[in-house]
Short mmCIF file of C-alpha atoms and ligand atoms in Angstrom, two decimals:
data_model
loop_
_atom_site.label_atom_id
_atom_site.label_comp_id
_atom_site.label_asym_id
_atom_site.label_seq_id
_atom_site.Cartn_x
_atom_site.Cartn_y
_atom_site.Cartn_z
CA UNK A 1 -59.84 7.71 -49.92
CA UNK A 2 -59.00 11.22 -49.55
CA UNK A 3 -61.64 13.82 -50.23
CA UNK A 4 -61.31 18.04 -50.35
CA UNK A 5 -64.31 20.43 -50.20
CA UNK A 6 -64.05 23.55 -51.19
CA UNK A 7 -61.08 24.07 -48.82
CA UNK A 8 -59.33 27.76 -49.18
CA UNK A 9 -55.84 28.95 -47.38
CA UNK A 10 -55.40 32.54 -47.80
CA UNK A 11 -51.87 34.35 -45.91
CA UNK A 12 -51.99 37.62 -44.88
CA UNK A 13 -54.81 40.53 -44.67
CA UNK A 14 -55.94 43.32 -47.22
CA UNK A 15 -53.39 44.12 -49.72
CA UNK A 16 -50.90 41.80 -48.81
CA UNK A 17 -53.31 38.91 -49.16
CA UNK A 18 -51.99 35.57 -50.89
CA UNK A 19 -54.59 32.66 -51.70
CA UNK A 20 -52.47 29.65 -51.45
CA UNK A 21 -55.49 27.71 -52.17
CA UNK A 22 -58.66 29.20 -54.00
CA UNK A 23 -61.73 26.73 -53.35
CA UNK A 24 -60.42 23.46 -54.28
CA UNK A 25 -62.24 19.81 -54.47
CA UNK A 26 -60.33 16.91 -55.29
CA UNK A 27 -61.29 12.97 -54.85
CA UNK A 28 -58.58 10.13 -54.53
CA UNK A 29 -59.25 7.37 -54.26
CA UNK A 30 -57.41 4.65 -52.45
CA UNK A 31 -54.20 3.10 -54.37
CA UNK A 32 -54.40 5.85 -56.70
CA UNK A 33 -51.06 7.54 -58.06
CA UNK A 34 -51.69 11.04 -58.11
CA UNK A 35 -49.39 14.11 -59.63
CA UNK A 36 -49.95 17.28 -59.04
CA UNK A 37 -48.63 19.77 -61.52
CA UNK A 38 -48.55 23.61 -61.48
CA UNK A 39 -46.16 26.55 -61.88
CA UNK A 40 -43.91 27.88 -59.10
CA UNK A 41 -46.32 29.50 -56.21
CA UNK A 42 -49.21 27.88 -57.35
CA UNK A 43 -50.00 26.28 -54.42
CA UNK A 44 -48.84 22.79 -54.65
CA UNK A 45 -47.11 22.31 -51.65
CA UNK A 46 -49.44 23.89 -49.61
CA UNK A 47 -51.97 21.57 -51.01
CA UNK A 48 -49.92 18.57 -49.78
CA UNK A 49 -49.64 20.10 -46.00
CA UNK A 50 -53.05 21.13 -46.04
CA UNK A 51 -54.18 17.38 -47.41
CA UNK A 52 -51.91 15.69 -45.34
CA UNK A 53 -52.61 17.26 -41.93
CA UNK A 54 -49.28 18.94 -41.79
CA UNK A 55 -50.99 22.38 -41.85
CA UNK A 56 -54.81 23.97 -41.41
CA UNK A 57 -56.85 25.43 -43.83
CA UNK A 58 -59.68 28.14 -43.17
CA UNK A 59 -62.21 26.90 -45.35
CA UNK A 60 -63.51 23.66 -46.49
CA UNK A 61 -63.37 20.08 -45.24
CA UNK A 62 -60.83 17.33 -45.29
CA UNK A 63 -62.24 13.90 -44.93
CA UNK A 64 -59.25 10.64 -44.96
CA UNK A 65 -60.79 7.43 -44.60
CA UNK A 66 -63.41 8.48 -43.50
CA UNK A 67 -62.00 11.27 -40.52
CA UNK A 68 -62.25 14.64 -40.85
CA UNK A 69 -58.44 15.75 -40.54
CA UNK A 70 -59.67 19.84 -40.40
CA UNK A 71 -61.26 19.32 -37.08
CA UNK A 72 -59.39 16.57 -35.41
CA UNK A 73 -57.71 17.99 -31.95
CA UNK A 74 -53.49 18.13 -32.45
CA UNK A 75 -52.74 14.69 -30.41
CA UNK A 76 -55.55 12.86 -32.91
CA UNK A 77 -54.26 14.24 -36.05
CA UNK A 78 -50.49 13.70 -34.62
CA UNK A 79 -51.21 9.99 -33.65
CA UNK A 80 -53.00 9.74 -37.23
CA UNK A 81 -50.18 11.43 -39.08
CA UNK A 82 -47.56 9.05 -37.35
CA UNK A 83 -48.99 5.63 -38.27
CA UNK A 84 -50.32 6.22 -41.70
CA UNK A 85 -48.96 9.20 -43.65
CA UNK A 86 -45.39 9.35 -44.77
CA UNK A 87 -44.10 12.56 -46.21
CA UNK A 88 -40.87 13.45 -48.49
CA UNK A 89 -40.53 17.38 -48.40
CA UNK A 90 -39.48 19.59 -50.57
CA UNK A 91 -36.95 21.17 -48.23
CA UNK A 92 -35.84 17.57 -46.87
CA UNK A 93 -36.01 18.25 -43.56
CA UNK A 94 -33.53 15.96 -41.93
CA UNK A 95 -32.73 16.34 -38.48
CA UNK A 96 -29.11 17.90 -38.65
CA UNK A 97 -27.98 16.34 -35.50
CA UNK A 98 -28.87 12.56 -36.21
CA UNK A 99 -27.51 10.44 -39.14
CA UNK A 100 -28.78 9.41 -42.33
CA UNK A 101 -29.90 6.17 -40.27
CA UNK A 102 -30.99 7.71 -37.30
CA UNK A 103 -33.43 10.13 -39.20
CA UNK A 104 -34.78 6.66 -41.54
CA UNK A 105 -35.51 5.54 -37.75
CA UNK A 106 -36.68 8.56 -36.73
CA UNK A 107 -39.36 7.60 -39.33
CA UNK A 108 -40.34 4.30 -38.74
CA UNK A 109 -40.37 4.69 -35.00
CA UNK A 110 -43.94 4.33 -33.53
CA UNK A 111 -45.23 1.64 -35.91
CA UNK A 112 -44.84 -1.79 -35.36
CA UNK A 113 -42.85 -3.26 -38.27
CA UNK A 114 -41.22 -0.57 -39.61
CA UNK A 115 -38.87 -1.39 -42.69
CA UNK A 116 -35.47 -2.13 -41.60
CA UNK A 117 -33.70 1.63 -42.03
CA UNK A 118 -30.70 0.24 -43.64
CA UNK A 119 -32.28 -1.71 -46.37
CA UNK A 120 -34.03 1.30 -46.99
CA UNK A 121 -31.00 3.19 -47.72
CA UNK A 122 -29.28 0.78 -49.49
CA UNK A 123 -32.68 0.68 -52.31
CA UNK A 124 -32.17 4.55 -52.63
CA UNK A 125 -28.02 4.25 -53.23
CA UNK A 126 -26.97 5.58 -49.68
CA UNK A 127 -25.30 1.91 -48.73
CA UNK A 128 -22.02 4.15 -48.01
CA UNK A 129 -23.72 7.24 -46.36
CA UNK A 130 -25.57 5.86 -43.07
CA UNK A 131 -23.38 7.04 -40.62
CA UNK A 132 -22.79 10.72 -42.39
CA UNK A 133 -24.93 13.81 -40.92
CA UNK A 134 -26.97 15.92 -42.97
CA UNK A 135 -24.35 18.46 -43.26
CA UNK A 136 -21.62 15.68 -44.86
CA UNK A 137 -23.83 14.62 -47.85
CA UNK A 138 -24.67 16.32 -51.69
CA UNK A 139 -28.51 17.55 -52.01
CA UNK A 140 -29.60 14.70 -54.03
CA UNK A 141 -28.26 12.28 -51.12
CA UNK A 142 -29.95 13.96 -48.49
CA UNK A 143 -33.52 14.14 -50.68
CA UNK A 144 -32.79 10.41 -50.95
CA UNK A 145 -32.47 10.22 -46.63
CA UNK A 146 -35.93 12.10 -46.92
CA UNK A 147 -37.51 9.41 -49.49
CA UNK A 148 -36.34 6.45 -47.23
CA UNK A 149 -37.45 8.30 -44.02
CA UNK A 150 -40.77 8.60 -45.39
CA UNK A 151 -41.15 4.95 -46.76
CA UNK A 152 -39.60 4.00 -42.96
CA UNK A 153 -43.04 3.88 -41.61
CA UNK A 154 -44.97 1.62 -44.56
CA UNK A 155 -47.27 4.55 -44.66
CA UNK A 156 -51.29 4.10 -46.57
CA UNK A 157 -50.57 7.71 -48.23
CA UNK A 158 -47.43 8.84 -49.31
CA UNK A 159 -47.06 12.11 -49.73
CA UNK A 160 -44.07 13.58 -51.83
CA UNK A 161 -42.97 17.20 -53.04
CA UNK A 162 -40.84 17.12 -55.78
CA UNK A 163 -38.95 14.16 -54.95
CA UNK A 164 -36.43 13.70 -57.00
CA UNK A 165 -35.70 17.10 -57.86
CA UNK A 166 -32.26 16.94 -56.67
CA UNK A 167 -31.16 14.29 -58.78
CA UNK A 168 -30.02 12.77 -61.74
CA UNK A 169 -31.86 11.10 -64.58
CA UNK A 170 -30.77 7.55 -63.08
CA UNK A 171 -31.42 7.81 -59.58
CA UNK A 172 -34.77 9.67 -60.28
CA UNK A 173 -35.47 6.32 -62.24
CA UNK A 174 -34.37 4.07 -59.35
CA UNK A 175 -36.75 6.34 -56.78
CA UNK A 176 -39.76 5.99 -59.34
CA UNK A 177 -39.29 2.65 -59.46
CA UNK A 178 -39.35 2.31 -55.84
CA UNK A 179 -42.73 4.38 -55.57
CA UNK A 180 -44.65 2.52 -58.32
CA UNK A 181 -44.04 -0.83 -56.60
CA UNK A 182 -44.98 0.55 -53.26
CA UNK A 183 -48.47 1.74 -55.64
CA UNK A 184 -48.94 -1.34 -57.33
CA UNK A 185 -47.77 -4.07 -54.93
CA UNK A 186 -48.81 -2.83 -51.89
CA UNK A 187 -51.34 -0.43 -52.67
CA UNK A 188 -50.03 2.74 -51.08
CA UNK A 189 -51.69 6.12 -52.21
CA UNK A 190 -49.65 8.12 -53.69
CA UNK A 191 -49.69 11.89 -54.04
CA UNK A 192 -46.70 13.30 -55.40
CA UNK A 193 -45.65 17.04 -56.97
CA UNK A 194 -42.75 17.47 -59.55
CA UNK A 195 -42.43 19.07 -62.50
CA UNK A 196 -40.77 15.90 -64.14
CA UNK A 197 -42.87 14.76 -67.52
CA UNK A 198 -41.76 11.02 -66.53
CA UNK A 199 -43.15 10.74 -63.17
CA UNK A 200 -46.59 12.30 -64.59
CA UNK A 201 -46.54 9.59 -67.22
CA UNK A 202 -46.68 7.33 -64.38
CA UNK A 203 -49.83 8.86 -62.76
CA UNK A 204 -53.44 7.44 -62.48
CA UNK A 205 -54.66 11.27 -62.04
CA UNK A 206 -53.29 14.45 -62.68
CA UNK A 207 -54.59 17.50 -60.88
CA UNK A 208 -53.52 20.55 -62.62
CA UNK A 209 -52.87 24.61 -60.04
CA UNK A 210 -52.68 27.66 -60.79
CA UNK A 211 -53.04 30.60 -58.87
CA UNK A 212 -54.29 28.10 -56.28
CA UNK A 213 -56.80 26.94 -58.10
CA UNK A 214 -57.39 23.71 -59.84
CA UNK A 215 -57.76 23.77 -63.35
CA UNK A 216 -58.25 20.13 -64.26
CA UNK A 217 -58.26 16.83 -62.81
CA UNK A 218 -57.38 14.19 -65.55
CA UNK A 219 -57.00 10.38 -65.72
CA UNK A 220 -54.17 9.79 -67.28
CA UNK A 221 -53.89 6.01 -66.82
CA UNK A 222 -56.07 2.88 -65.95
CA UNK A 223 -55.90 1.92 -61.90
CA UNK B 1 -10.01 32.53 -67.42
CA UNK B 2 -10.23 29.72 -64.56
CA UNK B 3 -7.76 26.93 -64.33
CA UNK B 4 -8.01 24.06 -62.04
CA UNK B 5 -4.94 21.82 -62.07
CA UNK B 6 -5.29 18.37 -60.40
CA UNK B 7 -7.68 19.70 -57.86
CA UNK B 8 -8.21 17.37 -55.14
CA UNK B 9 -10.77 17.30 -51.63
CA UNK B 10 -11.32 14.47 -49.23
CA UNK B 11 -13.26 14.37 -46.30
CA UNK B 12 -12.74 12.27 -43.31
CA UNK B 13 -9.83 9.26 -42.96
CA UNK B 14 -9.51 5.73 -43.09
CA UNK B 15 -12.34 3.69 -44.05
CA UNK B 16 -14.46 6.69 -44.17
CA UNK B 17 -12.38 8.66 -46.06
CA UNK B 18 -14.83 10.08 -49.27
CA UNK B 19 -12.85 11.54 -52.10
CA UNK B 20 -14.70 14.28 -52.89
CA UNK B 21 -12.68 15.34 -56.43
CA UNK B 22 -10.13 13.67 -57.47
CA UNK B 23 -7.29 15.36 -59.62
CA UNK B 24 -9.65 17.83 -61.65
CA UNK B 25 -8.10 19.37 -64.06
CA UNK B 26 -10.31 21.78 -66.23
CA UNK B 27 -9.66 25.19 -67.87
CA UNK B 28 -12.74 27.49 -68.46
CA UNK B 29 -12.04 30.70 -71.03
CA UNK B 30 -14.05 33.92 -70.08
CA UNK B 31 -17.10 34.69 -71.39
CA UNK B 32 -17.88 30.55 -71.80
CA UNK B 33 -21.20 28.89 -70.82
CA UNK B 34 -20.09 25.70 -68.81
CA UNK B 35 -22.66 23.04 -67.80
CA UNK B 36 -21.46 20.99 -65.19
CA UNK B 37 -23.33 16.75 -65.40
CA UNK B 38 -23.08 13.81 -63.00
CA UNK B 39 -24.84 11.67 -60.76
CA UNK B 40 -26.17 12.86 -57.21
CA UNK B 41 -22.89 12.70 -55.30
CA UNK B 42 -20.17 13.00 -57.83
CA UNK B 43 -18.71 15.92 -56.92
CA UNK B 44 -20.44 18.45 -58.47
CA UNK B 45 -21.26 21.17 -55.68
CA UNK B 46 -18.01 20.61 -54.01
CA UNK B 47 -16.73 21.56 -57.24
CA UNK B 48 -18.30 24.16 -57.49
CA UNK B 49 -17.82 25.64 -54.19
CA UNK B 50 -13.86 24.58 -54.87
CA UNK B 51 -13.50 26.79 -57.74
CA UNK B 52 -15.03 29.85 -56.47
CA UNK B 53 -13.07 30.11 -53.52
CA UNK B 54 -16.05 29.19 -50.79
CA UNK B 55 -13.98 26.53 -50.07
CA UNK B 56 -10.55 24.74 -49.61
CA UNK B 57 -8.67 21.98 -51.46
CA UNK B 58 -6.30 19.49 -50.08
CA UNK B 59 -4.56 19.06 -53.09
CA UNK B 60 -3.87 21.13 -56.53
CA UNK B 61 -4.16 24.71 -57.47
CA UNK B 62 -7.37 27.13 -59.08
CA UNK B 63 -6.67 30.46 -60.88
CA UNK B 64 -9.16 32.59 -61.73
CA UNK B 65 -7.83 36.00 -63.96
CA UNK B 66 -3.96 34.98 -63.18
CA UNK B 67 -4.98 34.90 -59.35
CA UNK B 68 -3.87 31.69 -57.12
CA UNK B 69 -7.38 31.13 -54.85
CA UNK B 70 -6.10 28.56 -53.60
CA UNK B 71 -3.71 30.54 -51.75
CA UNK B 72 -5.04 33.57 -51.25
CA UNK B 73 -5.54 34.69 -47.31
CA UNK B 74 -9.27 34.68 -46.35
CA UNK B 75 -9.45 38.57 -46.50
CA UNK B 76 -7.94 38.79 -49.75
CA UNK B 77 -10.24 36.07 -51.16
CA UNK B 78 -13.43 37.18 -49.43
CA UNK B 79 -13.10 41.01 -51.28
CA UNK B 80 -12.06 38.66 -54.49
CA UNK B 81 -16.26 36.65 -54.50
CA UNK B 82 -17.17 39.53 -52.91
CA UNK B 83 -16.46 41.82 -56.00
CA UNK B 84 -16.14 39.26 -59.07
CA UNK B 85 -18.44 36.00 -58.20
CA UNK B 86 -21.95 35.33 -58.06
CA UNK B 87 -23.46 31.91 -56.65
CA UNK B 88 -26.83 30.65 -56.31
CA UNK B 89 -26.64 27.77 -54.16
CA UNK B 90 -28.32 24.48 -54.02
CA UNK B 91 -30.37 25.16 -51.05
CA UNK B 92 -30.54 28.85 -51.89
CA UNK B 93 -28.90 29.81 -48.56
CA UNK B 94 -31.46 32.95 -48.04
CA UNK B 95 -31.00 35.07 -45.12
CA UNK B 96 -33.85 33.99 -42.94
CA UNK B 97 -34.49 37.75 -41.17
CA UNK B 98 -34.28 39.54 -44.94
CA UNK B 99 -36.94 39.95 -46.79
CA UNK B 100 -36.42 38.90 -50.52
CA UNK B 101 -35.69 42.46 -51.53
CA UNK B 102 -33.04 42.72 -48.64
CA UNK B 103 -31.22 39.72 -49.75
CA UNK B 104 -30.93 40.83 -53.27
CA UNK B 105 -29.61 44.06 -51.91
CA UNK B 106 -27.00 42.94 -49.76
CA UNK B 107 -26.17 40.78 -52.98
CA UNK B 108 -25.12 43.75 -54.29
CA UNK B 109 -23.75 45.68 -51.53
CA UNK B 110 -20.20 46.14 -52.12
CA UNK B 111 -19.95 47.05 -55.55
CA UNK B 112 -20.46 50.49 -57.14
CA UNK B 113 -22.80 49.80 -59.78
CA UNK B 114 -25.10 47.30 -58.69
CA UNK B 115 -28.54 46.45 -60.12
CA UNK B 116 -31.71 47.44 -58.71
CA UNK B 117 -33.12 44.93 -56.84
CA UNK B 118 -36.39 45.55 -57.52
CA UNK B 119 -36.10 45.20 -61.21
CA UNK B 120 -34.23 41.72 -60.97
CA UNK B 121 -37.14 40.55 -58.64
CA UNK B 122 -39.20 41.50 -61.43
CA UNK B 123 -37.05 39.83 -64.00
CA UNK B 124 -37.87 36.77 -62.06
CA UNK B 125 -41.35 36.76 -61.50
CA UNK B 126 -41.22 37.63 -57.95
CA UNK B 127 -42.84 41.41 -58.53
CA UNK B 128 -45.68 40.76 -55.80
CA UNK B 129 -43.04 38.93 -53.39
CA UNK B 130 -40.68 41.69 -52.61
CA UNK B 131 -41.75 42.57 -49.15
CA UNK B 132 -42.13 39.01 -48.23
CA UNK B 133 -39.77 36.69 -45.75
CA UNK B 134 -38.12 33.48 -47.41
CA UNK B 135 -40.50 31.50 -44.93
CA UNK B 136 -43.48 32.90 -46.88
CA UNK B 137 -42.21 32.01 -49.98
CA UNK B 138 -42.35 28.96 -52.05
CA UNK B 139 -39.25 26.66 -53.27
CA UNK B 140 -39.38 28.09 -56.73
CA UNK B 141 -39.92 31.57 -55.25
CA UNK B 142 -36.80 31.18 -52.71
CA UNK B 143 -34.69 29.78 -55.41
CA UNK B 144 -35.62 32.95 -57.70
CA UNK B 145 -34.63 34.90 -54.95
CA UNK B 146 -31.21 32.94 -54.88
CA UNK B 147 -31.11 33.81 -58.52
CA UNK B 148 -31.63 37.64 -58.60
CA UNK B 149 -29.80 37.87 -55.19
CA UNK B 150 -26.48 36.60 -57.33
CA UNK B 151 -26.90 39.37 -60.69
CA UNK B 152 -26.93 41.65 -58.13
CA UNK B 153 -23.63 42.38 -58.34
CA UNK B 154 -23.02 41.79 -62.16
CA UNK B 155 -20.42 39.02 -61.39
CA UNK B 156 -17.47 38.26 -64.11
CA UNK B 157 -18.39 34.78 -63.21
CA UNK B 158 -21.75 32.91 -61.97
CA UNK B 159 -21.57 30.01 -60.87
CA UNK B 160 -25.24 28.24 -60.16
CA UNK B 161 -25.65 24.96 -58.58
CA UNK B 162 -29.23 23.54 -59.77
CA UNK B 163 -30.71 27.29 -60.87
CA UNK B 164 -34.01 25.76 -62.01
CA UNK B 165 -34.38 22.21 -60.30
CA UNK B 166 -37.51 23.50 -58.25
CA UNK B 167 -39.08 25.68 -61.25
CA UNK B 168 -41.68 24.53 -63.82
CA UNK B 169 -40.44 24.05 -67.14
CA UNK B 170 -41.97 27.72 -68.02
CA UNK B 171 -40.60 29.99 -65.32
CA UNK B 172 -36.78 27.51 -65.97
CA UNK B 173 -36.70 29.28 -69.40
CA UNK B 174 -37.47 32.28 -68.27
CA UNK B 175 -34.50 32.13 -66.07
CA UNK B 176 -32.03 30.56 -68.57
CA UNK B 177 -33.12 33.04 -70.96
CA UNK B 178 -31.48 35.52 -68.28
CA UNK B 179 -28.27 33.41 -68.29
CA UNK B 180 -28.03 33.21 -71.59
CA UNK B 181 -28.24 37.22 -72.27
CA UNK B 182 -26.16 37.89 -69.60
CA UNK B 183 -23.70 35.63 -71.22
CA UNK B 184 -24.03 36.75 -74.79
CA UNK B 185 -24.60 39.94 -74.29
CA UNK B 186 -22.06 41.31 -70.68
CA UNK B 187 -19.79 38.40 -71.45
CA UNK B 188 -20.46 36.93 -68.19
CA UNK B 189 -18.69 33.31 -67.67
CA UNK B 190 -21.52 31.08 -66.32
CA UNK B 191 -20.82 27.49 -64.60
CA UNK B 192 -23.82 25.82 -64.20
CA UNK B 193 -25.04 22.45 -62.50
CA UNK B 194 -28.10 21.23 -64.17
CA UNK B 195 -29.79 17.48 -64.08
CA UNK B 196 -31.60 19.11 -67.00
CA UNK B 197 -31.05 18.55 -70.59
CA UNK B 198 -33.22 21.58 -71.73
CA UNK B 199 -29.89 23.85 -70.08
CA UNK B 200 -27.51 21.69 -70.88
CA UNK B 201 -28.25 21.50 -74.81
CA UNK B 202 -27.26 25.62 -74.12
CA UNK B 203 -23.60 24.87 -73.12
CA UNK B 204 -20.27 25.72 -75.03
CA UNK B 205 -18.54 23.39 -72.89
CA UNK B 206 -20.18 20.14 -70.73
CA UNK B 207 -18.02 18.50 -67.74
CA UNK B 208 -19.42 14.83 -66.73
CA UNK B 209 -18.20 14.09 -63.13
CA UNK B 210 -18.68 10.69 -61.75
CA UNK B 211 -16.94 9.61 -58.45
CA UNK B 212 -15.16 13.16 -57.95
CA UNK B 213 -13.32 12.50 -61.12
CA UNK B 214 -13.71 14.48 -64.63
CA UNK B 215 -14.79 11.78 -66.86
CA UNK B 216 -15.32 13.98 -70.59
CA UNK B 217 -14.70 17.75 -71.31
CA UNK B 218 -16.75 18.28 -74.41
CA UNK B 219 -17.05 21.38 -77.10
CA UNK B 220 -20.94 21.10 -77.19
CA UNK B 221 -21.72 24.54 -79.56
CA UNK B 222 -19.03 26.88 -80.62
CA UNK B 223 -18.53 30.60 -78.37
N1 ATP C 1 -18.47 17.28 -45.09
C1 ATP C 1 -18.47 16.11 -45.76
N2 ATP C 1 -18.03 14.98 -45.15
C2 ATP C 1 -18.03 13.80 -45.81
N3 ATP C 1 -18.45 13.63 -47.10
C3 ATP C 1 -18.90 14.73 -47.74
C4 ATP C 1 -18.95 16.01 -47.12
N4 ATP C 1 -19.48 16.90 -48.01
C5 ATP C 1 -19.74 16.20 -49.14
N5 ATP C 1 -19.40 14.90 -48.97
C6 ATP C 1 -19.52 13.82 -49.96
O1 ATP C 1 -18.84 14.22 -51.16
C7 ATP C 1 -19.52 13.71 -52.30
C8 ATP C 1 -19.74 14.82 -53.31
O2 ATP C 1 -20.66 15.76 -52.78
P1 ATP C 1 -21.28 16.88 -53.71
O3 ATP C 1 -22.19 17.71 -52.84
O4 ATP C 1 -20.20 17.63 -54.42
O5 ATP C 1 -22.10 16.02 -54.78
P2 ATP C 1 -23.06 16.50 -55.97
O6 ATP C 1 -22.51 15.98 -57.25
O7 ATP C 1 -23.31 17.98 -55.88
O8 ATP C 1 -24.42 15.71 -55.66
P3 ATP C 1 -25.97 16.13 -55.86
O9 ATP C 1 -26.26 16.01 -57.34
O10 ATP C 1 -26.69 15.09 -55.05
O11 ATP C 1 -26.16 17.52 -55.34
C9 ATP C 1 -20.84 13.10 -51.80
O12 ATP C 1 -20.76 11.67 -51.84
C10 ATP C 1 -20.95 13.57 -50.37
O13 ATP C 1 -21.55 12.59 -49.52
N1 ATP C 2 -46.50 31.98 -44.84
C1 ATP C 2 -46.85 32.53 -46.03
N2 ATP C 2 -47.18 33.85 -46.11
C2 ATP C 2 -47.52 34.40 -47.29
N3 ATP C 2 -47.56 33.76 -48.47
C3 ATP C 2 -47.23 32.44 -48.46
C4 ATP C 2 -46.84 31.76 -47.25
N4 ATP C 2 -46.54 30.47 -47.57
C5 ATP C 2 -46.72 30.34 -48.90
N5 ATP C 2 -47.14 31.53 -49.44
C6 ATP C 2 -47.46 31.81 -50.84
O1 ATP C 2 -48.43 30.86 -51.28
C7 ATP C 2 -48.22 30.55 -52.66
C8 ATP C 2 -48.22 29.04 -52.83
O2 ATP C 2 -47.08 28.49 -52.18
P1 ATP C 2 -46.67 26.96 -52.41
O3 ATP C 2 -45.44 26.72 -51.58
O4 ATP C 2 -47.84 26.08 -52.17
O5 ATP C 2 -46.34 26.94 -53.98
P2 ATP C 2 -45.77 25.74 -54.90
O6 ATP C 2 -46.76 25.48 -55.98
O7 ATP C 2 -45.35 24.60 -54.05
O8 ATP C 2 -44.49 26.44 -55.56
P3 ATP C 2 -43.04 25.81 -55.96
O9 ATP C 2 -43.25 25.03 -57.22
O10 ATP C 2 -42.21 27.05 -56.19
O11 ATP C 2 -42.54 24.97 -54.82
C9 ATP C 2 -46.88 31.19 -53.05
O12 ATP C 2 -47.10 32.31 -53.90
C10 ATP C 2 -46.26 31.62 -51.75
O13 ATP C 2 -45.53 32.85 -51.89
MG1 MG C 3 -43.49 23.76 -53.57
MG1 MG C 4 -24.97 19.13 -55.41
#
């Protein structure tokens, strides 16, 4: 499970202070399909870096499975990052000088039966893209090079910011698709931001931001 | 008005030759609210950036006010956008050294009567952002900045690829509301790439791509 304690990310200093996050607790459990929903700046990505490692916090604790990720030293939280958390960003990402298959690699690298990269980008559409850089492919093809790059690994917690933001009705559907069976066949948490009303109908949980803070935490739907 | 007449771009050769758009024909009268539709890689952005002169075609001609783009020499057609075309780009393309205000005002640097930056930012919910670096700034926030950085310059024509695809619903109708006054009420011709339906519903005119070819040109609500 993943649990947050009163954890708090300000930027800045006196007048030019921003509270990314404002005291927030949240409990997830494991195999749960979380969405977070919020307005623009309300902290939902930096609740996903924060939760997932990728960045610090200043106050509060982060506990996953058990280890506290706030005070584990940079080669721990790396190594545990690595083998267990796979993460679609909002910005993509990609490494500009590899392929589309060289970054799903890039992914799956350091665990020991990654998914086979190609597959992977043939289940998200991108059966005609894998040899195409970053810079030779639309937005919504290079999101979908993100998605697969994340699910390289077979990661326990999947974290994903707004993943299918750059596309279309029907490949958003073929992505969701493609997350719920990771949830409910293989168990994989899922934590997942978007401001699409079809992927929250999806959700276990919804955890509600604003201004950084959380303002509810709902089931939605029976685990 | 802006004519394209059997507009054509490939990239690459052979076997991995992708046919970007493929013999687009469209007229667009001034003053119209286009929506552009298709799946993630049907041509859309290159469309886009085909008809407002950011880049070439290997095939066809575009006319915008009587004027062959597609010939023009690069200085020519640089002052052309410069003056007459706004854009807010897919991936927002902020200048990473500017602060938010800064881009907006070099958005409107070259033309005599340009808006104040400041007020846009405010338009767009970004009032407490100003002073801020597009690394400090969320996706929503960076794409706002996109947004204002564009009516800087109180374009004949704005074209927007994906205005509102990292925006809550809320803050997305706060921004088409903008596109829709400017286009009522300065006459503004707006071509727009939206996956959502919300914006679309707003068009005079929809386009459905698929494959790099103009499937449907459809009178959705009269001028
Ligand atoms: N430099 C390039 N080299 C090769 N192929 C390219 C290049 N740039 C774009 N393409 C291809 O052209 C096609 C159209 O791209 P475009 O960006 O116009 O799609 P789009 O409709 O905007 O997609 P999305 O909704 O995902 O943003 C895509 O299949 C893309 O892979
Ligand atoms: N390095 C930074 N310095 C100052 N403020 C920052 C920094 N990074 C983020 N912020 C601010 O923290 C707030 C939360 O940002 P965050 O990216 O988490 O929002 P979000 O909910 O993901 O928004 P969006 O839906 O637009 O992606 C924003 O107001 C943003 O401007
Ligand atoms: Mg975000
Ligand atoms: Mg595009």
């Amino acid at each position: 499970g993943i649990i947050l304690k009163n954890v708090t990310k300000t930027y800045g200093e006196g007048d030019v202070k921003t509270t990314a996050l404002d005291g927030v607790s949240i409990e997830i459990d494991d195999g749960a399909f979380v969405v977070v929903l919020g307005p623009s700046g309300s902290g939902k990505s930096t609740l996903l870096n924060v939760m997932s490692g990728l960045d610090t916090l200043d106050e509060g604790e982060i506990t996953i499975d058990g280890a506290r990720i706030d005070t584990m030293k940079d080669n721990a939280l790396t190594a545990f990052r690595r083998k267990h958390v796979g993460f679609v960003f909002q910005q993509y990402n990609l490494l500009h000088t590899l392929t589309a298959k060289e970054n799903v690699d890039i992914g799956g690298r350091l665990v020991d039966e990654p998914h086979d990269s190609e597959r992977l980008l043939d289940d998200v559409g991108l059966a005609k893209h894998k040899t195409k850089y970053p810079f030779q492919l639309s937005g919504g093809e290079q999101q979908r090079v993100s998605i697969a790059r994340a699910l390289a690994k077979r990661p326990k917690v999947l974290f994903c910011d707004e993943p299918t933001g750059a596309l279309d009705e029907e490949m958003g559907k073929a992505v969701l698709g493609i997350l719920q069976r990771l949830n409910e066949k293989h168990g994989t948490t899922v934590v997942l931001i978007t401001h699409n009303a079809a992927i929250a109908r999806l959700a276990h949980i919804i955890v509600r931001l604003n201004s950084g803070k959380v303002v509810s935490v709902k089931a939605n739907r029976p685990v």
